[in-house]
Amino acid sequence: GITPKWTLASAFSINNTTSNTTVFTAGEFISNGFNVNFGRAFDASVGTRIRNLNFTGSAEVRAGYDWRISTNGNTTLNMGTSKLVLDYNTTYITLNFSGGNRVYYDVELHKYYNNGFTGYHANINDNNTFNSLLVNWRPSAAENLNILGTQTIGTFTANFESSPFTAISITLSSNSNQINTFNLTTRGNQTTNININGTGQNITTYNVNHLSTGTLNSNFQTGSHTIGALNLTATSGALTTSFLNGAHTVGNTSITSSTGTITTNMQGANAFYGNYTATTGSSGASTLNLTNAMTAGDITMQSVNGTSRIVSQTGNKTFGKVKITTTGTGIPDPEFYSNTT
C-alpha cells in the first residue's frame, strides 16, 4: 500500500494561528470519521508523489484561509459527505481555494473584517464540483470573489454583509460554469457587481435578496448564457440587470423593489427572453431598455408613483402581451422606435 499511512483514532486539530500550516507531500491520510482541523492552511499540491486523502465519514474538515490540492493524477481525494470549512479570524488575508479539479460535498468560505485595505480578495481556482458552496462575508469584510475555473455547483449561496469599500463583486471568468441555484443576499451600502463573463454559463435559478442601500448590478455579458429564471427583490437599493453582447436564452424574470429603482437592459442580439415582470412601490421608477433583435414573452410593469418606461430601439422584436399599470401618480411611458410585433 501507500506509505507512510496515518489513520486517525481521534479528532485531529492544529491551532489556527499564523505559524501553523499543514503540508502533505506523500502517503495516505484517513480521517476515519473524525473531525480534522489543519490550522491556517492545508497544502497537498507540492510535488508529484502519491497522495491519498480520505475524509469519508468526517462531519467537518477545516483549514484557515488556504486549501490547495494538486491537479496531478497521483493525488486522490475522497470527501464523501464531509463539509469543508475555510474560516480564519484575522484581517489582511486573501482567501484561496485551489480544489485540484476534485469533487466536494458542502464547502463553506468565511471572511472577516479587513479594515478597508484593498487586494485581499477570495479566489476559487481549478475545475471543481460542489454539492453546495457557501460564501459568507461577515460585517465589514465583503470584498471581491473571483471564480476563476469552471465550476459545477448544486447550490451557490453568498451572504454579503457590509463592506469598507464602495464597490465589491462576484465574477465568473471561465466558460461553461454550471450552477443549479444561485442565491445572493446583500446588506450595507456598497455597490455590488455580479459579473457573469466568459460564455456558456448555465444558471438554472438566479435569486437575489438585495437589502443593501447601494446598487446591485447583475451583468450577463461577454458571451451567450442560459439562465432558467431570475428572481430579484430589493428594499431601498437599486437593481440594474443587463443582458449584453450574446444571444442569451433567459427564462421568466421577476424584479421587485419596495422603494428603489429598477433598470433592465436587454441588448443581446437575437436573444430569447421569457416573461418579464417589474414591480416598484412608493416612488420607485422602472425602465426596460430593449436593443437589437429579440423574442420575448409577456412584459408586465407596475408602479405606484414612479414612472414605468419601455424604450425599444434597433432591430426587429416579437413580444407577447405588453402591460404597464400605475396605481398612484406614476406615469406609463412606452417608447417603441423599432419594428415590434
mmCIF file of C-alpha atoms in Angstrom:
data_model
loop_
_atom_site.group_PDB
_atom_site.id
_atom_site.type_symbol
_atom_site.label_atom_id
_atom_site.label_comp_id
_atom_site.label_asym_id
_atom_site.label_seq_id
_atom_site.Cartn_x
_atom_site.Cartn_y
_atom_site.Cartn_z
ATOM 1 C CA GLY A 1 0.000 0.000 0.000
ATOM 2 C CA ILE A 2 0.866 3.666 0.115
ATOM 3 C CA THR A 3 3.407 4.660 2.751
ATOM 4 C CA PRO A 4 3.546 6.405 5.122
ATOM 5 C CA LYS A 5 -0.029 5.931 6.320
ATOM 6 C CA TRP A 6 -1.958 7.781 9.024
ATOM 7 C CA THR A 7 -5.348 6.585 10.285
ATOM 8 C CA LEU A 8 -6.894 8.800 12.947
ATOM 9 C CA ALA A 9 -8.022 7.339 16.259
ATOM 10 C CA SER A 10 -9.427 10.682 17.454
ATOM 11 C CA ALA A 11 -10.025 14.210 16.187
ATOM 12 C CA PHE A 12 -7.001 15.933 14.634
ATOM 13 C CA SER A 13 -6.516 19.643 15.307
ATOM 14 C CA ILE A 14 -3.767 22.222 14.819
ATOM 15 C CA ASN A 15 -4.120 25.649 16.393
ATOM 16 C CA ASN A 16 -5.369 28.125 13.822
ATOM 17 C CA THR A 17 -2.529 30.652 14.151
ATOM 18 C CA THR A 18 -0.278 32.373 11.616
ATOM 19 C CA SER A 19 2.605 29.948 12.120
ATOM 20 C CA ASN A 20 0.677 26.667 11.895
ATOM 21 C CA THR A 21 0.279 25.174 8.415
ATOM 22 C CA THR A 22 -0.188 21.574 7.264
ATOM 23 C CA VAL A 23 1.756 20.447 4.178
ATOM 24 C CA PHE A 24 1.050 16.908 2.991
ATOM 25 C CA THR A 25 3.611 15.729 0.440
ATOM 26 C CA ALA A 26 3.150 11.929 0.281
ATOM 27 C CA GLY A 27 1.377 8.962 1.806
ATOM 28 C CA GLU A 28 -2.145 8.190 2.928
ATOM 29 C CA PHE A 29 -4.280 10.184 5.359
ATOM 30 C CA ILE A 30 -7.515 8.562 6.580
ATOM 31 C CA SER A 31 -9.702 10.642 8.879
ATOM 32 C CA ASN A 32 -11.610 7.516 9.988
ATOM 33 C CA GLY A 33 -14.772 9.547 10.613
ATOM 34 C CA PHE A 34 -13.126 12.064 12.972
ATOM 35 C CA ASN A 35 -13.133 15.834 12.507
ATOM 36 C CA VAL A 36 -9.975 17.451 11.180
ATOM 37 C CA ASN A 37 -8.543 20.965 11.602
ATOM 38 C CA PHE A 38 -5.387 21.605 9.570
ATOM 39 C CA GLY A 39 -4.632 25.049 11.030
ATOM 40 C CA ARG A 40 -4.411 28.181 8.936
ATOM 41 C CA ALA A 41 -3.668 26.364 5.647
ATOM 42 C CA PHE A 42 -3.597 22.923 4.058
ATOM 43 C CA ASP A 43 -1.328 22.226 1.084
ATOM 44 C CA ALA A 44 -1.361 18.934 -0.791
ATOM 45 C CA SER A 45 -0.134 20.419 -4.064
ATOM 46 C CA VAL A 46 3.653 20.213 -3.679
ATOM 47 C CA GLY A 47 5.463 17.571 -5.746
ATOM 48 C CA THR A 48 4.122 14.543 -7.600
ATOM 49 C CA ARG A 49 4.488 11.739 -5.082
ATOM 50 C CA ILE A 50 1.453 9.506 -4.413
ATOM 51 C CA ARG A 51 -1.063 11.010 -2.003
ATOM 52 C CA ASN A 52 -4.369 9.562 -0.851
ATOM 53 C CA LEU A 53 -6.642 11.790 1.236
ATOM 54 C CA ASN A 54 -9.779 10.126 2.568
ATOM 55 C CA PHE A 55 -12.166 12.176 4.720
ATOM 56 C CA THR A 56 -15.169 9.865 4.363
ATOM 57 C CA GLY A 57 -17.405 9.891 7.428
ATOM 58 C CA SER A 58 -15.974 13.067 8.988
ATOM 59 C CA ALA A 59 -18.580 15.700 9.783
ATOM 60 C CA GLU A 60 -16.170 18.578 9.202
ATOM 61 C CA VAL A 61 -12.738 19.295 7.745
ATOM 62 C CA ARG A 62 -11.299 22.758 8.414
ATOM 63 C CA ALA A 63 -8.478 24.989 7.247
ATOM 64 C CA GLY A 64 -7.946 28.694 7.855
ATOM 65 C CA TYR A 65 -7.777 30.607 4.605
ATOM 66 C CA ASP A 66 -5.872 28.407 2.142
ATOM 67 C CA TRP A 67 -6.777 24.999 0.652
ATOM 68 C CA ARG A 68 -4.609 23.535 -2.118
ATOM 69 C CA ILE A 69 -4.999 20.139 -3.762
ATOM 70 C CA SER A 70 -2.756 19.016 -6.611
ATOM 71 C CA THR A 71 -4.308 18.509 -10.040
ATOM 72 C CA ASN A 72 -1.788 15.718 -10.605
ATOM 73 C CA GLY A 73 -3.182 12.215 -11.142
ATOM 74 C CA ASN A 74 -1.012 10.836 -8.336
ATOM 75 C CA THR A 75 -3.198 12.633 -5.789
ATOM 76 C CA THR A 76 -6.624 11.256 -4.866
ATOM 77 C CA LEU A 77 -9.208 12.994 -2.694
ATOM 78 C CA ASN A 78 -12.359 11.468 -1.242
ATOM 79 C CA MET A 79 -14.504 13.948 0.681
ATOM 80 C CA GLY A 80 -17.582 11.725 0.936
ATOM 81 C CA THR A 81 -20.262 13.903 2.530
ATOM 82 C CA SER A 82 -17.797 15.766 4.764
ATOM 83 C CA LYS A 83 -18.170 19.529 4.987
ATOM 84 C CA LEU A 84 -15.051 21.564 4.225
ATOM 85 C CA VAL A 85 -14.816 24.925 6.038
ATOM 86 C CA LEU A 86 -12.297 27.719 5.439
ATOM 87 C CA ASP A 87 -12.610 30.182 8.310
ATOM 88 C CA TYR A 88 -9.817 32.427 9.604
ATOM 89 C CA ASN A 89 -10.475 35.236 12.091
ATOM 90 C CA THR A 90 -7.936 37.843 11.090
ATOM 91 C CA THR A 91 -7.525 40.807 8.758
ATOM 92 C CA TYR A 92 -5.477 41.372 5.592
ATOM 93 C CA ILE A 93 -5.649 37.931 4.025
ATOM 94 C CA THR A 94 -6.516 36.573 0.608
ATOM 95 C CA LEU A 95 -8.743 33.541 0.898
ATOM 96 C CA ASN A 96 -7.621 30.870 -1.574
ATOM 97 C CA PHE A 97 -9.385 27.677 -2.633
ATOM 98 C CA SER A 98 -7.478 25.599 -5.209
ATOM 99 C CA GLY A 99 -9.590 22.479 -5.365
ATOM 100 C CA GLY A 100 -7.460 20.433 -7.751
ATOM 101 C CA ASN A 101 -10.298 19.544 -10.165
ATOM 102 C CA ARG A 102 -11.935 17.406 -7.464
ATOM 103 C CA VAL A 103 -15.414 16.544 -6.220
ATOM 104 C CA TYR A 104 -16.556 18.157 -2.968
ATOM 105 C CA TYR A 105 -19.731 17.885 -0.967
ATOM 106 C CA ASP A 106 -20.521 21.046 1.059
ATOM 107 C CA VAL A 107 -17.880 23.806 1.160
ATOM 108 C CA GLU A 108 -18.049 26.993 3.258
ATOM 109 C CA LEU A 109 -15.816 30.055 2.864
ATOM 110 C CA HIS A 110 -15.945 32.662 5.657
ATOM 111 C CA LYS A 111 -14.198 36.025 5.618
ATOM 112 C CA TYR A 112 -13.700 38.555 8.416
ATOM 113 C CA TYR A 113 -13.076 42.287 8.781
ATOM 114 C CA ASN A 114 -10.290 43.600 6.534
ATOM 115 C CA ASN A 115 -10.191 47.247 7.664
ATOM 116 C CA GLY A 116 -10.526 48.734 4.194
ATOM 117 C CA PHE A 117 -7.255 47.530 2.658
ATOM 118 C CA THR A 118 -7.757 46.504 -0.963
ATOM 119 C CA GLY A 119 -6.334 43.414 -2.613
ATOM 120 C CA TYR A 120 -7.414 40.814 -0.053
ATOM 121 C CA HIS A 121 -9.955 39.004 -2.199
ATOM 122 C CA ALA A 122 -11.161 35.421 -2.341
ATOM 123 C CA ASN A 123 -10.236 33.163 -5.263
ATOM 124 C CA ILE A 124 -11.695 29.811 -6.350
ATOM 125 C CA ASN A 125 -9.350 28.011 -8.727
ATOM 126 C CA ASP A 126 -9.366 24.824 -10.851
ATOM 127 C CA ASN A 127 -12.407 22.983 -12.231
ATOM 128 C CA ASN A 128 -14.325 21.541 -9.288
ATOM 129 C CA THR A 129 -17.699 20.043 -8.440
ATOM 130 C CA PHE A 130 -19.656 21.076 -5.331
ATOM 131 C CA ASN A 131 -22.896 19.842 -3.861
ATOM 132 C CA SER A 132 -23.144 23.287 -2.255
ATOM 133 C CA LEU A 133 -20.849 26.287 -1.925
ATOM 134 C CA LEU A 134 -21.452 28.928 0.766
ATOM 135 C CA VAL A 135 -19.578 32.243 0.720
ATOM 136 C CA ASN A 136 -20.136 34.221 3.914
ATOM 137 C CA TRP A 137 -18.609 37.692 4.140
ATOM 138 C CA ARG A 138 -19.056 38.937 7.703
ATOM 139 C CA PRO A 139 -19.748 42.614 8.598
ATOM 140 C CA SER A 140 -17.124 44.996 7.140
ATOM 141 C CA ALA A 141 -15.407 42.098 5.366
ATOM 142 C CA ALA A 142 -17.076 41.924 1.967
ATOM 143 C CA GLU A 143 -14.666 42.174 -0.946
ATOM 144 C CA ASN A 144 -14.323 40.542 -4.353
ATOM 145 C CA LEU A 145 -14.954 36.867 -5.046
ATOM 146 C CA ASN A 146 -13.192 35.620 -8.182
ATOM 147 C CA ILE A 147 -14.404 32.296 -9.586
ATOM 148 C CA LEU A 148 -11.539 31.571 -11.966
ATOM 149 C CA GLY A 149 -12.061 27.960 -13.015
ATOM 150 C CA THR A 150 -15.071 26.155 -14.426
ATOM 151 C CA GLN A 151 -17.258 25.009 -11.527
ATOM 152 C CA THR A 152 -20.238 22.696 -11.273
ATOM 153 C CA ILE A 153 -22.302 23.762 -8.246
ATOM 154 C CA GLY A 154 -25.594 22.430 -6.951
ATOM 155 C CA THR A 155 -26.457 25.383 -4.688
ATOM 156 C CA PHE A 156 -24.329 28.542 -4.540
ATOM 157 C CA THR A 157 -25.132 30.849 -1.610
ATOM 158 C CA ALA A 158 -23.411 34.182 -0.979
ATOM 159 C CA ASN A 159 -24.110 36.338 2.090
ATOM 160 C CA PHE A 160 -22.505 39.767 1.728
ATOM 161 C CA GLU A 161 -22.675 41.858 4.863
ATOM 162 C CA SER A 162 -21.355 45.430 4.931
ATOM 163 C CA SER A 163 -18.100 46.365 3.222
ATOM 164 C CA PRO A 164 -15.453 49.058 3.835
ATOM 165 C CA PHE A 165 -15.334 49.543 0.055
ATOM 166 C CA THR A 166 -17.661 51.459 -2.229
ATOM 167 C CA ALA A 167 -17.910 48.525 -4.652
ATOM 168 C CA ILE A 168 -17.425 44.750 -4.477
ATOM 169 C CA SER A 169 -18.012 41.970 -6.979
ATOM 170 C CA ILE A 170 -18.590 38.310 -7.764
ATOM 171 C CA THR A 171 -17.011 37.435 -11.107
ATOM 172 C CA LEU A 172 -17.277 34.241 -13.161
ATOM 173 C CA SER A 173 -14.441 34.370 -15.677
ATOM 174 C CA SER A 174 -14.083 30.933 -17.255
ATOM 175 C CA ASN A 175 -16.550 29.417 -19.693
ATOM 176 C CA SER A 176 -19.348 26.916 -19.016
ATOM 177 C CA ASN A 177 -19.897 27.179 -15.266
ATOM 178 C CA GLN A 178 -22.949 25.160 -14.196
ATOM 179 C CA ILE A 179 -24.947 26.430 -11.194
ATOM 180 C CA ASN A 180 -28.284 24.922 -10.329
ATOM 181 C CA THR A 181 -29.357 27.560 -7.776
ATOM 182 C CA PHE A 182 -27.616 30.931 -7.294
ATOM 183 C CA ASN A 183 -28.587 32.732 -4.061
ATOM 184 C CA LEU A 184 -27.245 36.148 -3.070
ATOM 185 C CA THR A 185 -28.156 38.301 -0.047
ATOM 186 C CA THR A 186 -26.575 41.756 0.386
ATOM 187 C CA ARG A 187 -26.504 44.257 3.241
ATOM 188 C CA GLY A 188 -24.697 47.538 3.848
ATOM 189 C CA ASN A 189 -24.427 50.458 1.421
ATOM 190 C CA GLN A 190 -21.841 49.282 -1.119
ATOM 191 C CA THR A 191 -22.382 48.753 -4.840
ATOM 192 C CA THR A 192 -22.372 45.034 -5.645
ATOM 193 C CA ASN A 193 -21.461 43.837 -9.148
ATOM 194 C CA ILE A 194 -22.275 40.303 -10.314
ATOM 195 C CA ASN A 195 -20.232 39.793 -13.476
ATOM 196 C CA ILE A 196 -21.207 36.720 -15.477
ATOM 197 C CA ASN A 197 -18.390 36.732 -18.034
ATOM 198 C CA GLY A 198 -16.998 34.103 -20.387
ATOM 199 C CA THR A 199 -19.528 32.220 -22.467
ATOM 200 C CA GLY A 200 -21.872 29.306 -21.977
ATOM 201 C CA GLN A 201 -22.679 29.981 -18.311
ATOM 202 C CA ASN A 202 -25.709 27.966 -17.229
ATOM 203 C CA ILE A 203 -27.667 29.032 -14.142
ATOM 204 C CA THR A 204 -30.991 27.308 -13.561
ATOM 205 C CA THR A 205 -32.329 29.772 -10.956
ATOM 206 C CA TYR A 206 -30.795 33.171 -10.126
ATOM 207 C CA ASN A 207 -32.101 34.613 -6.822
ATOM 208 C CA VAL A 208 -31.155 37.961 -5.263
ATOM 209 C CA ASN A 209 -32.359 39.460 -1.969
ATOM 210 C CA HIS A 210 -30.885 42.957 -2.024
ATOM 211 C CA LEU A 211 -31.111 44.504 1.450
ATOM 212 C CA SER A 212 -28.261 46.945 0.807
ATOM 213 C CA THR A 213 -28.985 50.628 0.188
ATOM 214 C CA GLY A 214 -26.475 50.626 -2.674
ATOM 215 C CA THR A 215 -26.923 49.449 -6.250
ATOM 216 C CA LEU A 216 -26.792 45.819 -7.302
ATOM 217 C CA ASN A 217 -25.665 45.252 -10.893
ATOM 218 C CA SER A 218 -26.274 41.835 -12.468
ATOM 219 C CA ASN A 219 -24.207 41.787 -15.668
ATOM 220 C CA PHE A 220 -24.676 38.867 -18.048
ATOM 221 C CA GLN A 221 -22.060 39.727 -20.620
ATOM 222 C CA THR A 222 -19.217 38.737 -22.955
ATOM 223 C CA GLY A 223 -20.804 35.599 -24.488
ATOM 224 C CA SER A 224 -24.134 33.778 -24.685
ATOM 225 C CA HIS A 225 -25.561 32.373 -21.447
ATOM 226 C CA THR A 226 -28.544 30.269 -20.382
ATOM 227 C CA ILE A 227 -30.453 31.493 -17.330
ATOM 228 C CA GLY A 228 -33.524 29.473 -16.405
ATOM 229 C CA ALA A 229 -35.282 32.026 -14.174
ATOM 230 C CA LEU A 230 -34.413 35.263 -12.371
ATOM 231 C CA ASN A 231 -35.989 36.447 -9.115
ATOM 232 C CA LEU A 232 -34.671 39.726 -7.707
ATOM 233 C CA THR A 233 -36.067 41.673 -4.766
ATOM 234 C CA ALA A 234 -34.857 44.859 -3.085
ATOM 235 C CA THR A 235 -35.938 47.190 -0.312
ATOM 236 C CA SER A 236 -34.423 50.641 -0.996
ATOM 237 C CA GLY A 237 -31.398 49.737 -3.117
ATOM 238 C CA ALA A 238 -31.418 49.984 -6.904
ATOM 239 C CA LEU A 239 -31.469 46.876 -9.113
ATOM 240 C CA THR A 240 -29.814 47.017 -12.536
ATOM 241 C CA THR A 241 -29.889 43.863 -14.655
ATOM 242 C CA SER A 242 -28.113 43.784 -18.030
ATOM 243 C CA PHE A 243 -28.016 41.143 -20.729
ATOM 244 C CA LEU A 244 -25.244 42.246 -23.070
ATOM 245 C CA ASN A 245 -23.497 41.016 -26.215
ATOM 246 C CA GLY A 246 -24.624 37.407 -26.630
ATOM 247 C CA ALA A 247 -27.686 35.582 -27.891
ATOM 248 C CA HIS A 248 -28.803 34.638 -24.394
ATOM 249 C CA THR A 249 -31.586 32.235 -23.525
ATOM 250 C CA VAL A 250 -33.402 33.554 -20.455
ATOM 251 C CA GLY A 251 -36.496 32.203 -18.728
ATOM 252 C CA ASN A 252 -39.006 34.244 -16.762
ATOM 253 C CA THR A 253 -37.701 37.317 -14.951
ATOM 254 C CA SER A 254 -39.333 38.845 -11.867
ATOM 255 C CA ILE A 255 -37.869 42.013 -10.314
ATOM 256 C CA THR A 256 -39.447 43.791 -7.322
ATOM 257 C CA SER A 257 -38.296 46.822 -5.340
ATOM 258 C CA SER A 258 -40.104 48.443 -2.409
ATOM 259 C CA THR A 259 -38.725 51.970 -2.869
ATOM 260 C CA GLY A 260 -35.685 51.692 -5.142
ATOM 261 C CA THR A 261 -35.363 51.942 -8.906
ATOM 262 C CA ILE A 262 -35.323 49.066 -11.394
ATOM 263 C CA THR A 263 -33.352 49.224 -14.636
ATOM 264 C CA THR A 264 -33.179 46.297 -17.034
ATOM 265 C CA ASN A 265 -31.162 46.275 -20.250
ATOM 266 C CA MET A 266 -31.860 43.557 -22.803
ATOM 267 C CA GLN A 267 -29.241 44.103 -25.510
ATOM 268 C CA GLY A 268 -28.060 40.679 -26.611
ATOM 269 C CA ALA A 269 -28.662 40.306 -30.355
ATOM 270 C CA ASN A 270 -31.128 37.521 -31.313
ATOM 271 C CA ALA A 271 -31.686 36.622 -27.666
ATOM 272 C CA PHE A 272 -34.768 34.903 -26.259
ATOM 273 C CA TYR A 273 -36.425 36.062 -23.042
ATOM 274 C CA GLY A 274 -39.394 34.584 -21.198
ATOM 275 C CA ASN A 275 -41.987 36.660 -19.382
ATOM 276 C CA TYR A 276 -40.690 39.850 -17.752
ATOM 277 C CA THR A 277 -42.299 41.425 -14.662
ATOM 278 C CA ALA A 278 -41.065 44.568 -12.879
ATOM 279 C CA THR A 279 -42.884 45.911 -9.812
ATOM 280 C CA THR A 280 -41.928 49.065 -7.917
ATOM 281 C CA GLY A 281 -43.515 50.517 -4.798
ATOM 282 C CA SER A 282 -43.745 54.056 -3.465
ATOM 283 C CA SER A 283 -41.987 56.478 -5.867
ATOM 284 C CA GLY A 284 -39.627 53.889 -7.357
ATOM 285 C CA ALA A 285 -39.187 54.114 -11.132
ATOM 286 C CA SER A 286 -38.719 51.260 -13.575
ATOM 287 C CA THR A 287 -37.050 51.278 -17.008
ATOM 288 C CA LEU A 288 -36.772 48.457 -19.548
ATOM 289 C CA ASN A 289 -34.325 49.120 -22.397
ATOM 290 C CA LEU A 290 -34.727 46.819 -25.410
ATOM 291 C CA THR A 291 -31.971 46.931 -28.040
ATOM 292 C CA ASN A 292 -31.314 44.665 -31.048
ATOM 293 C CA ALA A 293 -33.484 41.881 -32.439
ATOM 294 C CA MET A 294 -35.082 39.620 -29.845
ATOM 295 C CA THR A 295 -38.028 37.444 -28.923
ATOM 296 C CA ALA A 296 -39.689 37.811 -25.525
ATOM 297 C CA GLY A 297 -42.817 36.663 -23.718
ATOM 298 C CA ASP A 298 -45.220 38.943 -21.868
ATOM 299 C CA ILE A 299 -43.933 42.231 -20.439
ATOM 300 C CA THR A 300 -45.651 43.500 -17.277
ATOM 301 C CA MET A 301 -44.599 46.665 -15.454
ATOM 302 C CA GLN A 302 -46.363 48.071 -12.422
ATOM 303 C CA SER A 303 -45.587 51.148 -10.327
ATOM 304 C CA VAL A 304 -47.272 53.360 -7.751
ATOM 305 C CA ASN A 305 -45.958 56.924 -8.011
ATOM 306 C CA GLY A 306 -42.925 56.297 -10.206
ATOM 307 C CA THR A 307 -42.586 56.186 -13.992
ATOM 308 C CA SER A 308 -42.619 52.833 -15.792
ATOM 309 C CA ARG A 309 -40.778 53.219 -19.089
ATOM 310 C CA ILE A 310 -40.088 50.894 -22.004
ATOM 311 C CA VAL A 311 -37.572 52.066 -24.608
ATOM 312 C CA SER A 312 -37.375 49.820 -27.664
ATOM 313 C CA GLN A 313 -34.901 50.577 -30.436
ATOM 314 C CA THR A 314 -32.814 48.913 -33.157
ATOM 315 C CA GLY A 315 -33.793 45.514 -34.503
ATOM 316 C CA ASN A 316 -36.995 43.549 -35.020
ATOM 317 C CA LYS A 317 -38.738 42.357 -31.870
ATOM 318 C CA THR A 318 -41.523 39.904 -31.125
ATOM 319 C CA PHE A 319 -43.321 40.083 -27.780
ATOM 320 C CA GLY A 320 -46.328 38.511 -26.142
ATOM 321 C CA LYS A 321 -48.541 40.965 -24.262
ATOM 322 C CA VAL A 322 -47.232 44.330 -23.024
ATOM 323 C CA LYS A 323 -48.962 45.788 -19.969
ATOM 324 C CA ILE A 324 -47.979 48.905 -17.999
ATOM 325 C CA THR A 325 -50.053 49.940 -14.982
ATOM 326 C CA THR A 326 -49.785 52.528 -12.220
ATOM 327 C CA THR A 327 -51.839 52.666 -9.021
ATOM 328 C CA GLY A 328 -50.869 56.189 -7.922
ATOM 329 C CA THR A 329 -49.459 59.216 -9.701
ATOM 330 C CA GLY A 330 -46.952 57.209 -11.723
ATOM 331 C CA ILE A 331 -46.668 57.620 -15.486
ATOM 332 C CA PRO A 332 -46.681 54.745 -18.007
ATOM 333 C CA ASP A 333 -44.222 55.600 -20.783
ATOM 334 C CA PRO A 334 -43.886 53.113 -23.675
ATOM 335 C CA GLU A 335 -41.460 54.239 -26.395
ATOM 336 C CA PHE A 336 -41.129 51.944 -29.420
ATOM 337 C CA TYR A 337 -38.675 53.093 -32.079
ATOM 338 C CA SER A 338 -38.136 49.825 -33.955
ATOM 339 C CA ASN A 339 -40.253 47.172 -35.670
ATOM 340 C CA THR A 340 -42.205 45.437 -32.928
ATOM 341 C CA THR A 341 -44.768 42.671 -33.122
#
